[in-house]
PDB file of C-alpha atoms and ligand atoms in Angstrom:
ATOM      1  CA  UNK A   8      64.510 111.090-108.039  1.00  0.00           C
ATOM      2  CA  UNK A   9      61.676 113.548-107.724  1.00  0.00           C
ATOM      3  CA  UNK A  10      59.017 113.940-105.074  1.00  0.00           C
ATOM      4  CA  UNK A  11      55.543 112.565-105.733  1.00  0.00           C
ATOM      5  CA  UNK A  12      52.261 113.571-104.147  1.00  0.00           C
ATOM      6  CA  UNK A  13      51.754 111.191-101.203  1.00  0.00           C
ATOM      7  CA  UNK A  14      48.390 109.461-100.975  1.00  0.00           C
ATOM      8  CA  UNK A  15      45.730 111.064 -98.824  1.00  0.00           C
ATOM      9  CA  UNK A  16      45.111 108.828 -95.787  1.00  0.00           C
ATOM     10  CA  UNK A  17      41.331 108.959 -96.405  1.00  0.00           C
ATOM     11  CA  UNK A  18      38.783 109.564 -99.128  1.00  0.00           C
ATOM     12  CA  UNK A  19      38.283 113.188-100.170  1.00  0.00           C
ATOM     13  CA  UNK A  20      34.668 113.093 -98.996  1.00  0.00           C
ATOM     14  CA  UNK A  21      35.552 111.643 -95.613  1.00  0.00           C
ATOM     15  CA  UNK A  22      36.010 114.938 -93.799  1.00  0.00           C
ATOM     16  CA  UNK A  23      32.568 116.274 -94.756  1.00  0.00           C
ATOM     17  CA  UNK A  24      30.646 118.168 -93.565  1.00  0.00           C
ATOM     18  CA  UNK A  25      33.563 119.836 -91.757  1.00  0.00           C
ATOM     19  CA  UNK A  26      35.805 120.112 -94.825  1.00  0.00           C
ATOM     20  CA  UNK A  27      34.308 119.513 -98.250  1.00  0.00           C
ATOM     21  CA  UNK A  28      35.691 117.333-101.024  1.00  0.00           C
ATOM     22  CA  UNK A  29      35.898 120.526-103.066  1.00  0.00           C
ATOM     23  CA  UNK A  30      38.248 122.044-100.517  1.00  0.00           C
ATOM     24  CA  UNK A  31      40.360 118.885-100.360  1.00  0.00           C
ATOM     25  CA  UNK A  32      40.543 118.721-104.148  1.00  0.00           C
ATOM     26  CA  UNK A  33      41.748 122.311-104.371  1.00  0.00           C
ATOM     27  CA  UNK A  34      44.107 121.997-101.428  1.00  0.00           C
ATOM     28  CA  UNK A  35      45.566 118.547-102.082  1.00  0.00           C
ATOM     29  CA  UNK A  36      45.438 118.240-105.867  1.00  0.00           C
ATOM     30  CA  UNK A  37      45.931 121.959-106.337  1.00  0.00           C
ATOM     31  CA  UNK A  38      48.192 123.590-103.775  1.00  0.00           C
ATOM     32  CA  UNK A  39      50.064 120.572-102.420  1.00  0.00           C
ATOM     33  CA  UNK A  40      50.753 119.152-105.886  1.00  0.00           C
ATOM     34  CA  UNK A  41      51.777 122.558-107.228  1.00  0.00           C
ATOM     35  CA  UNK A  42      54.240 122.910-104.354  1.00  0.00           C
ATOM     36  CA  UNK A  43      55.839 119.544-105.186  1.00  0.00           C
ATOM     37  CA  UNK A  44      56.026 120.360-108.897  1.00  0.00           C
ATOM     38  CA  UNK A  45      57.766 123.627-108.093  1.00  0.00           C
ATOM     39  CA  UNK A  46      60.122 121.822-105.720  1.00  0.00           C
ATOM     40  CA  UNK A  47      60.994 119.225-108.354  1.00  0.00           C
ATOM     41  CA  UNK A  48      61.570 121.940-110.952  1.00  0.00           C
ATOM     42  CA  UNK A  49      63.850 123.809-108.570  1.00  0.00           C
ATOM     43  CA  UNK A  50      65.840 120.630-107.900  1.00  0.00           C
ATOM     44  CA  UNK A  51      66.197 119.967-111.612  1.00  0.00           C
ATOM     45  CA  UNK A  52      67.183 123.541-112.417  1.00  0.00           C
ATOM     46  CA  UNK A  53      69.816 123.647-109.704  1.00  0.00           C
ATOM     47  CA  UNK A  54      71.121 120.136-110.358  1.00  0.00           C
ATOM     48  CA  UNK A  55      70.632 119.062-106.761  1.00  0.00           C
ATOM     49  CA  UNK A  56      69.626 115.600-105.591  1.00  0.00           C
ATOM     50  CA  UNK A  57      66.336 115.225-103.777  1.00  0.00           C
ATOM     51  CA  UNK A  58      67.285 113.092-100.784  1.00  0.00           C
ATOM     52  CA  UNK A  59      64.446 113.719 -98.368  1.00  0.00           C
ATOM     53  CA  UNK A  60      62.252 116.698 -97.531  1.00  0.00           C
ATOM     54  CA  UNK A  61      63.800 116.743 -94.062  1.00  0.00           C
ATOM     55  CA  UNK A  62      67.315 117.066 -95.488  1.00  0.00           C
ATOM     56  CA  UNK A  63      66.219 119.805 -97.883  1.00  0.00           C
ATOM     57  CA  UNK A  64      65.104 121.890 -94.908  1.00  0.00           C
ATOM     58  CA  UNK A  65      68.813 122.483 -94.316  1.00  0.00           C
ATOM     59  CA  UNK A  66      69.454 123.621 -97.884  1.00  0.00           C
ATOM     60  CA  UNK A  67      71.265 126.923 -98.310  1.00  0.00           C
ATOM     61  CA  UNK A  68      69.018 127.505-101.315  1.00  0.00           C
ATOM     62  CA  UNK A  69      66.214 129.431 -99.591  1.00  0.00           C
ATOM     63  CA  UNK A  70      63.613 128.581-102.209  1.00  0.00           C
ATOM     64  CA  UNK A  71      64.385 124.874-101.961  1.00  0.00           C
ATOM     65  CA  UNK A  72      64.215 124.952 -98.174  1.00  0.00           C
ATOM     66  CA  UNK A  73      60.934 126.890 -98.267  1.00  0.00           C
ATOM     67  CA  UNK A  74      59.322 124.527-100.784  1.00  0.00           C
ATOM     68  CA  UNK A  75      60.494 121.455 -98.851  1.00  0.00           C
ATOM     69  CA  UNK A  76      59.016 122.883 -95.663  1.00  0.00           C
ATOM     70  CA  UNK A  77      55.693 123.642 -97.300  1.00  0.00           C
ATOM     71  CA  UNK A  78      55.542 120.152 -98.840  1.00  0.00           C
ATOM     72  CA  UNK A  79      56.430 118.516 -95.514  1.00  0.00           C
ATOM     73  CA  UNK A  80      53.860 120.645 -93.665  1.00  0.00           C
ATOM     74  CA  UNK A  81      51.055 119.571 -95.973  1.00  0.00           C
ATOM     75  CA  UNK A  82      51.739 115.840 -95.709  1.00  0.00           C
ATOM     76  CA  UNK A  83      51.863 116.219 -91.930  1.00  0.00           C
ATOM     77  CA  UNK A  84      48.601 118.197 -91.935  1.00  0.00           C
ATOM     78  CA  UNK A  85      46.686 115.535 -93.882  1.00  0.00           C
ATOM     79  CA  UNK A  86      47.644 112.996 -91.240  1.00  0.00           C
ATOM     80  CA  UNK A  87      46.652 115.332 -88.412  1.00  0.00           C
ATOM     81  CA  UNK A  88      43.066 115.100 -89.658  1.00  0.00           C
ATOM     82  CA  UNK A  89      40.957 111.998 -89.778  1.00  0.00           C
ATOM     83  CA  UNK A  90      37.315 110.955 -89.848  1.00  0.00           C
ATOM     84  CA  UNK A  91      38.185 107.879 -87.761  1.00  0.00           C
ATOM     85  CA  UNK A  92      40.865 108.901 -85.289  1.00  0.00           C
ATOM     86  CA  UNK A  93      40.538 108.828 -81.536  1.00  0.00           C
ATOM     87  CA  UNK A  94      38.733 111.871 -80.158  1.00  0.00           C
ATOM     88  CA  UNK A  95      41.262 112.210 -77.349  1.00  0.00           C
ATOM     89  CA  UNK A  96      45.011 111.764 -76.838  1.00  0.00           C
ATOM     90  CA  UNK A  97      46.336 108.854 -74.831  1.00  0.00           C
ATOM     91  CA  UNK A  98      46.301 109.112 -71.043  1.00  0.00           C
ATOM     92  CA  UNK A  99      49.899 110.270 -70.678  1.00  0.00           C
ATOM     93  CA  UNK A 100      49.673 113.050 -73.290  1.00  0.00           C
ATOM     94  CA  UNK A 101      46.198 113.918 -72.041  1.00  0.00           C
ATOM     95  CA  UNK A 102      47.544 114.421 -68.529  1.00  0.00           C
ATOM     96  CA  UNK A 103      50.318 116.604 -69.919  1.00  0.00           C
ATOM     97  CA  UNK A 104      47.758 118.686 -71.822  1.00  0.00           C
ATOM     98  CA  UNK A 105      45.706 119.051 -68.629  1.00  0.00           C
ATOM     99  CA  UNK A 106      48.784 120.230 -66.729  1.00  0.00           C
ATOM    100  CA  UNK A 107      49.866 122.698 -69.422  1.00  0.00           C
ATOM    101  CA  UNK A 108      46.571 124.068 -70.681  1.00  0.00           C
ATOM    102  CA  UNK A 109      43.998 123.027 -68.068  1.00  0.00           C
ATOM    103  CA  UNK A 110      42.034 120.577 -70.200  1.00  0.00           C
ATOM    104  CA  UNK A 111      41.685 119.321 -73.764  1.00  0.00           C
ATOM    105  CA  UNK A 112      38.892 121.830 -74.303  1.00  0.00           C
ATOM    106  CA  UNK A 113      41.141 124.611 -73.010  1.00  0.00           C
ATOM    107  CA  UNK A 114      43.860 123.489 -75.446  1.00  0.00           C
ATOM    108  CA  UNK A 115      41.360 123.787 -78.306  1.00  0.00           C
ATOM    109  CA  UNK A 116      40.434 127.269 -77.061  1.00  0.00           C
ATOM    110  CA  UNK A 117      44.115 128.249 -76.889  1.00  0.00           C
ATOM    111  CA  UNK A 118      44.693 126.934 -80.415  1.00  0.00           C
ATOM    112  CA  UNK A 119      41.778 128.983 -81.716  1.00  0.00           C
ATOM    113  CA  UNK A 120      42.900 132.117 -79.891  1.00  0.00           C
ATOM    114  CA  UNK A 121      46.460 131.824 -81.193  1.00  0.00           C
ATOM    115  CA  UNK A 122      45.299 131.123 -84.733  1.00  0.00           C
ATOM    116  CA  UNK A 123      42.885 134.053 -84.739  1.00  0.00           C
ATOM    117  CA  UNK A 124      45.550 136.339 -83.316  1.00  0.00           C
ATOM    118  CA  UNK A 125      47.894 135.531 -86.198  1.00  0.00           C
ATOM    119  CA  UNK A 126      47.602 137.887 -89.125  1.00  0.00           C
ATOM    120  CA  UNK A 127      48.169 136.402 -92.554  1.00  0.00           C
ATOM    121  CA  UNK A 128      49.198 132.978 -93.752  1.00  0.00           C
ATOM    122  CA  UNK A 129      51.048 130.394 -91.756  1.00  0.00           C
ATOM    123  CA  UNK A 130      50.767 127.278 -89.660  1.00  0.00           C
ATOM    124  CA  UNK A 131      49.735 126.597 -86.079  1.00  0.00           C
ATOM    125  CA  UNK A 132      51.533 123.843 -84.205  1.00  0.00           C
ATOM    126  CA  UNK A 133      51.380 121.982 -80.948  1.00  0.00           C
ATOM    127  CA  UNK A 134      55.023 121.124 -80.297  1.00  0.00           C
ATOM    128  CA  UNK A 135      57.075 119.515 -77.598  1.00  0.00           C
ATOM    129  CA  UNK A 136      60.282 121.397 -77.045  1.00  0.00           C
ATOM    130  CA  UNK A 137      63.396 119.252 -76.518  1.00  0.00           C
ATOM    131  CA  UNK A 138      61.389 116.470 -74.860  1.00  0.00           C
ATOM    132  CA  UNK A 139      60.221 119.129 -72.407  1.00  0.00           C
ATOM    133  CA  UNK A 140      57.057 121.207 -72.225  1.00  0.00           C
ATOM    134  CA  UNK A 141      54.197 121.379 -74.678  1.00  0.00           C
ATOM    135  CA  UNK A 142      53.768 124.661 -76.482  1.00  0.00           C
ATOM    136  CA  UNK A 143      51.591 126.260 -79.153  1.00  0.00           C
ATOM    137  CA  UNK A 144      53.578 128.114 -81.784  1.00  0.00           C
ATOM    138  CA  UNK A 145      52.829 129.785 -85.103  1.00  0.00           C
ATOM    139  CA  UNK A 146      55.153 129.758 -88.087  1.00  0.00           C
ATOM    140  CA  UNK A 147      54.644 132.354 -90.782  1.00  0.00           C
ATOM    141  CA  UNK A 148      53.938 131.576 -94.429  1.00  0.00           C
ATOM    142  CA  UNK A 149      55.407 128.183 -95.363  1.00  0.00           C
ATOM    143  CA  UNK A 150      57.847 127.749 -92.514  1.00  0.00           C
ATOM    144  CA  UNK A 151      57.779 124.485 -90.625  1.00  0.00           C
ATOM    145  CA  UNK A 152      57.853 123.720 -86.909  1.00  0.00           C
ATOM    146  CA  UNK A 153      60.196 120.813 -87.536  1.00  0.00           C
ATOM    147  CA  UNK A 154      63.499 121.794 -85.986  1.00  0.00           C
ATOM    148  CA  UNK A 155      66.359 120.286 -84.057  1.00  0.00           C
ATOM    149  CA  UNK A 156      65.053 121.530 -80.716  1.00  0.00           C
ATOM    150  CA  UNK A 157      61.358 120.774 -81.023  1.00  0.00           C
ATOM    151  CA  UNK A 158      58.989 118.099 -82.281  1.00  0.00           C
ATOM    152  CA  UNK A 159      55.690 118.965 -83.945  1.00  0.00           C
ATOM    153  CA  UNK A 160      52.811 116.895 -82.623  1.00  0.00           C
ATOM    154  CA  UNK A 161      49.942 118.651 -84.423  1.00  0.00           C
ATOM    155  CA  UNK A 162      49.936 121.058 -87.364  1.00  0.00           C
ATOM    156  CA  UNK A 163      47.037 123.150 -88.648  1.00  0.00           C
ATOM    157  CA  UNK A 164      47.170 124.959 -91.967  1.00  0.00           C
ATOM    158  CA  UNK A 165      46.224 128.620 -91.535  1.00  0.00           C
ATOM    159  CA  UNK A 166      46.409 129.570 -95.199  1.00  0.00           C
ATOM    160  CA  UNK A 167      43.082 130.763 -96.578  1.00  0.00           C
ATOM    161  CA  UNK A 168      43.162 128.027 -99.222  1.00  0.00           C
ATOM    162  CA  UNK A 169      42.593 125.536 -96.371  1.00  0.00           C
ATOM    163  CA  UNK A 170      39.063 126.780 -95.717  1.00  0.00           C
ATOM    164  CA  UNK A 171      38.019 129.625 -98.013  1.00  0.00           C
ATOM    165  CA  UNK A 172      35.800 127.511-100.282  1.00  0.00           C
ATOM    166  CA  UNK A 173      33.863 126.258 -97.244  1.00  0.00           C
ATOM    167  CA  UNK A 174      33.962 129.171 -94.823  1.00  0.00           C
ATOM    168  CA  UNK A 175      34.961 132.208 -96.923  1.00  0.00           C
ATOM    169  CA  UNK A 176      36.816 134.635 -94.638  1.00  0.00           C
ATOM    170  CA  UNK A 177      35.686 132.989 -91.377  1.00  0.00           C
ATOM    171  CA  UNK A 178      38.874 131.445 -89.977  1.00  0.00           C
ATOM    172  CA  UNK A 179      37.113 130.858 -86.644  1.00  0.00           C
ATOM    173  CA  UNK A 180      34.489 128.644 -88.294  1.00  0.00           C
ATOM    174  CA  UNK A 181      37.248 126.559 -89.910  1.00  0.00           C
ATOM    175  CA  UNK A 182      39.011 126.113 -86.587  1.00  0.00           C
ATOM    176  CA  UNK A 183      35.784 125.100 -84.860  1.00  0.00           C
ATOM    177  CA  UNK A 184      35.029 122.654 -87.675  1.00  0.00           C
ATOM    178  CA  UNK A 185      38.317 120.800 -87.510  1.00  0.00           C
ATOM    179  CA  UNK A 186      38.174 120.401 -83.719  1.00  0.00           C
ATOM    180  CA  UNK A 187      36.320 117.183 -84.321  1.00  0.00           C
ATOM    181  CA  UNK A 188      38.679 116.042 -87.093  1.00  0.00           C
ATOM    182  CA  UNK A 189      41.953 116.046 -85.181  1.00  0.00           C
ATOM    183  CA  UNK A 190      43.570 112.640 -85.332  1.00  0.00           C
ATOM    184  CA  UNK A 191      44.712 112.236 -81.743  1.00  0.00           C
ATOM    185  CA  UNK A 192      46.157 108.818 -82.521  1.00  0.00           C
ATOM    186  CA  UNK A 193      48.607 110.502 -84.905  1.00  0.00           C
ATOM    187  CA  UNK A 194      49.328 113.305 -82.433  1.00  0.00           C
ATOM    188  CA  UNK A 195      50.026 110.765 -79.702  1.00  0.00           C
ATOM    189  CA  UNK A 196      52.320 108.756 -81.964  1.00  0.00           C
ATOM    190  CA  UNK A 197      54.277 111.912 -82.803  1.00  0.00           C
ATOM    191  CA  UNK A 198      54.861 112.382 -79.095  1.00  0.00           C
ATOM    192  CA  UNK A 199      55.818 108.752 -78.472  1.00  0.00           C
ATOM    193  CA  UNK A 200      58.080 108.537 -81.526  1.00  0.00           C
ATOM    194  CA  UNK A 201      59.390 112.068 -82.076  1.00  0.00           C
ATOM    195  CA  UNK A 202      60.392 113.059 -85.571  1.00  0.00           C
ATOM    196  CA  UNK A 203      63.949 114.223 -85.379  1.00  0.00           C
ATOM    197  CA  UNK A 204      66.011 116.014 -87.939  1.00  0.00           C
ATOM    198  CA  UNK A 205      69.710 116.453 -87.939  1.00  0.00           C
ATOM    199  CA  UNK A 206      71.860 118.494 -90.274  1.00  0.00           C
ATOM    200  CA  UNK A 207      73.406 116.489 -93.104  1.00  0.00           C
ATOM    201  CA  UNK A 208      76.882 115.110 -92.472  1.00  0.00           C
ATOM    202  CA  UNK A 209      79.554 117.424 -93.805  1.00  0.00           C
TER     203      UNK A 209
HETATM  204 FE1  FE2 B  13      47.841 124.506 -97.445  1.00  0.00          FE
END
């Protein structure tokens, strides 16, 4: 079995004018697909079975684990954006955001500040740690926030390929643009039904 490019949950033009179809084409059909092709080639070359992306995160083969993380991150990211999603989280998560960050607007400001403070490529995440507090974290390069002790609720791609065609070197403009694209229904569901990963049985 090899991994296939999962379908985008919306049309490539649907995120305009915030993110162009040109950007989605390059990002989804370019970078995401290339990552999966490289992952499949690595699996074939090493004679390993695919299983799931989540299981491959535990691989001792660093390249396999890195490629699985980057592939997982991208699928998660596409679902974090939506032209149709709710503009706010549900009441329970919203109250938690208010307690932790002050308000939804303050959370957006904190996300932008953290993302702008990060030098280089990576991912920004809103996570819930061990069913406890909410937290904003950054993972470098292709690393994922998915881990045994935390659940990612929201993931934002900070690689330049996510916005360069639309905003050139202006990461702040990209972050402001996707404020209105965040799919709070998906974020809320990630909090209600946490994604959990466990190491493979020995
Ligand atoms: Fe990306």
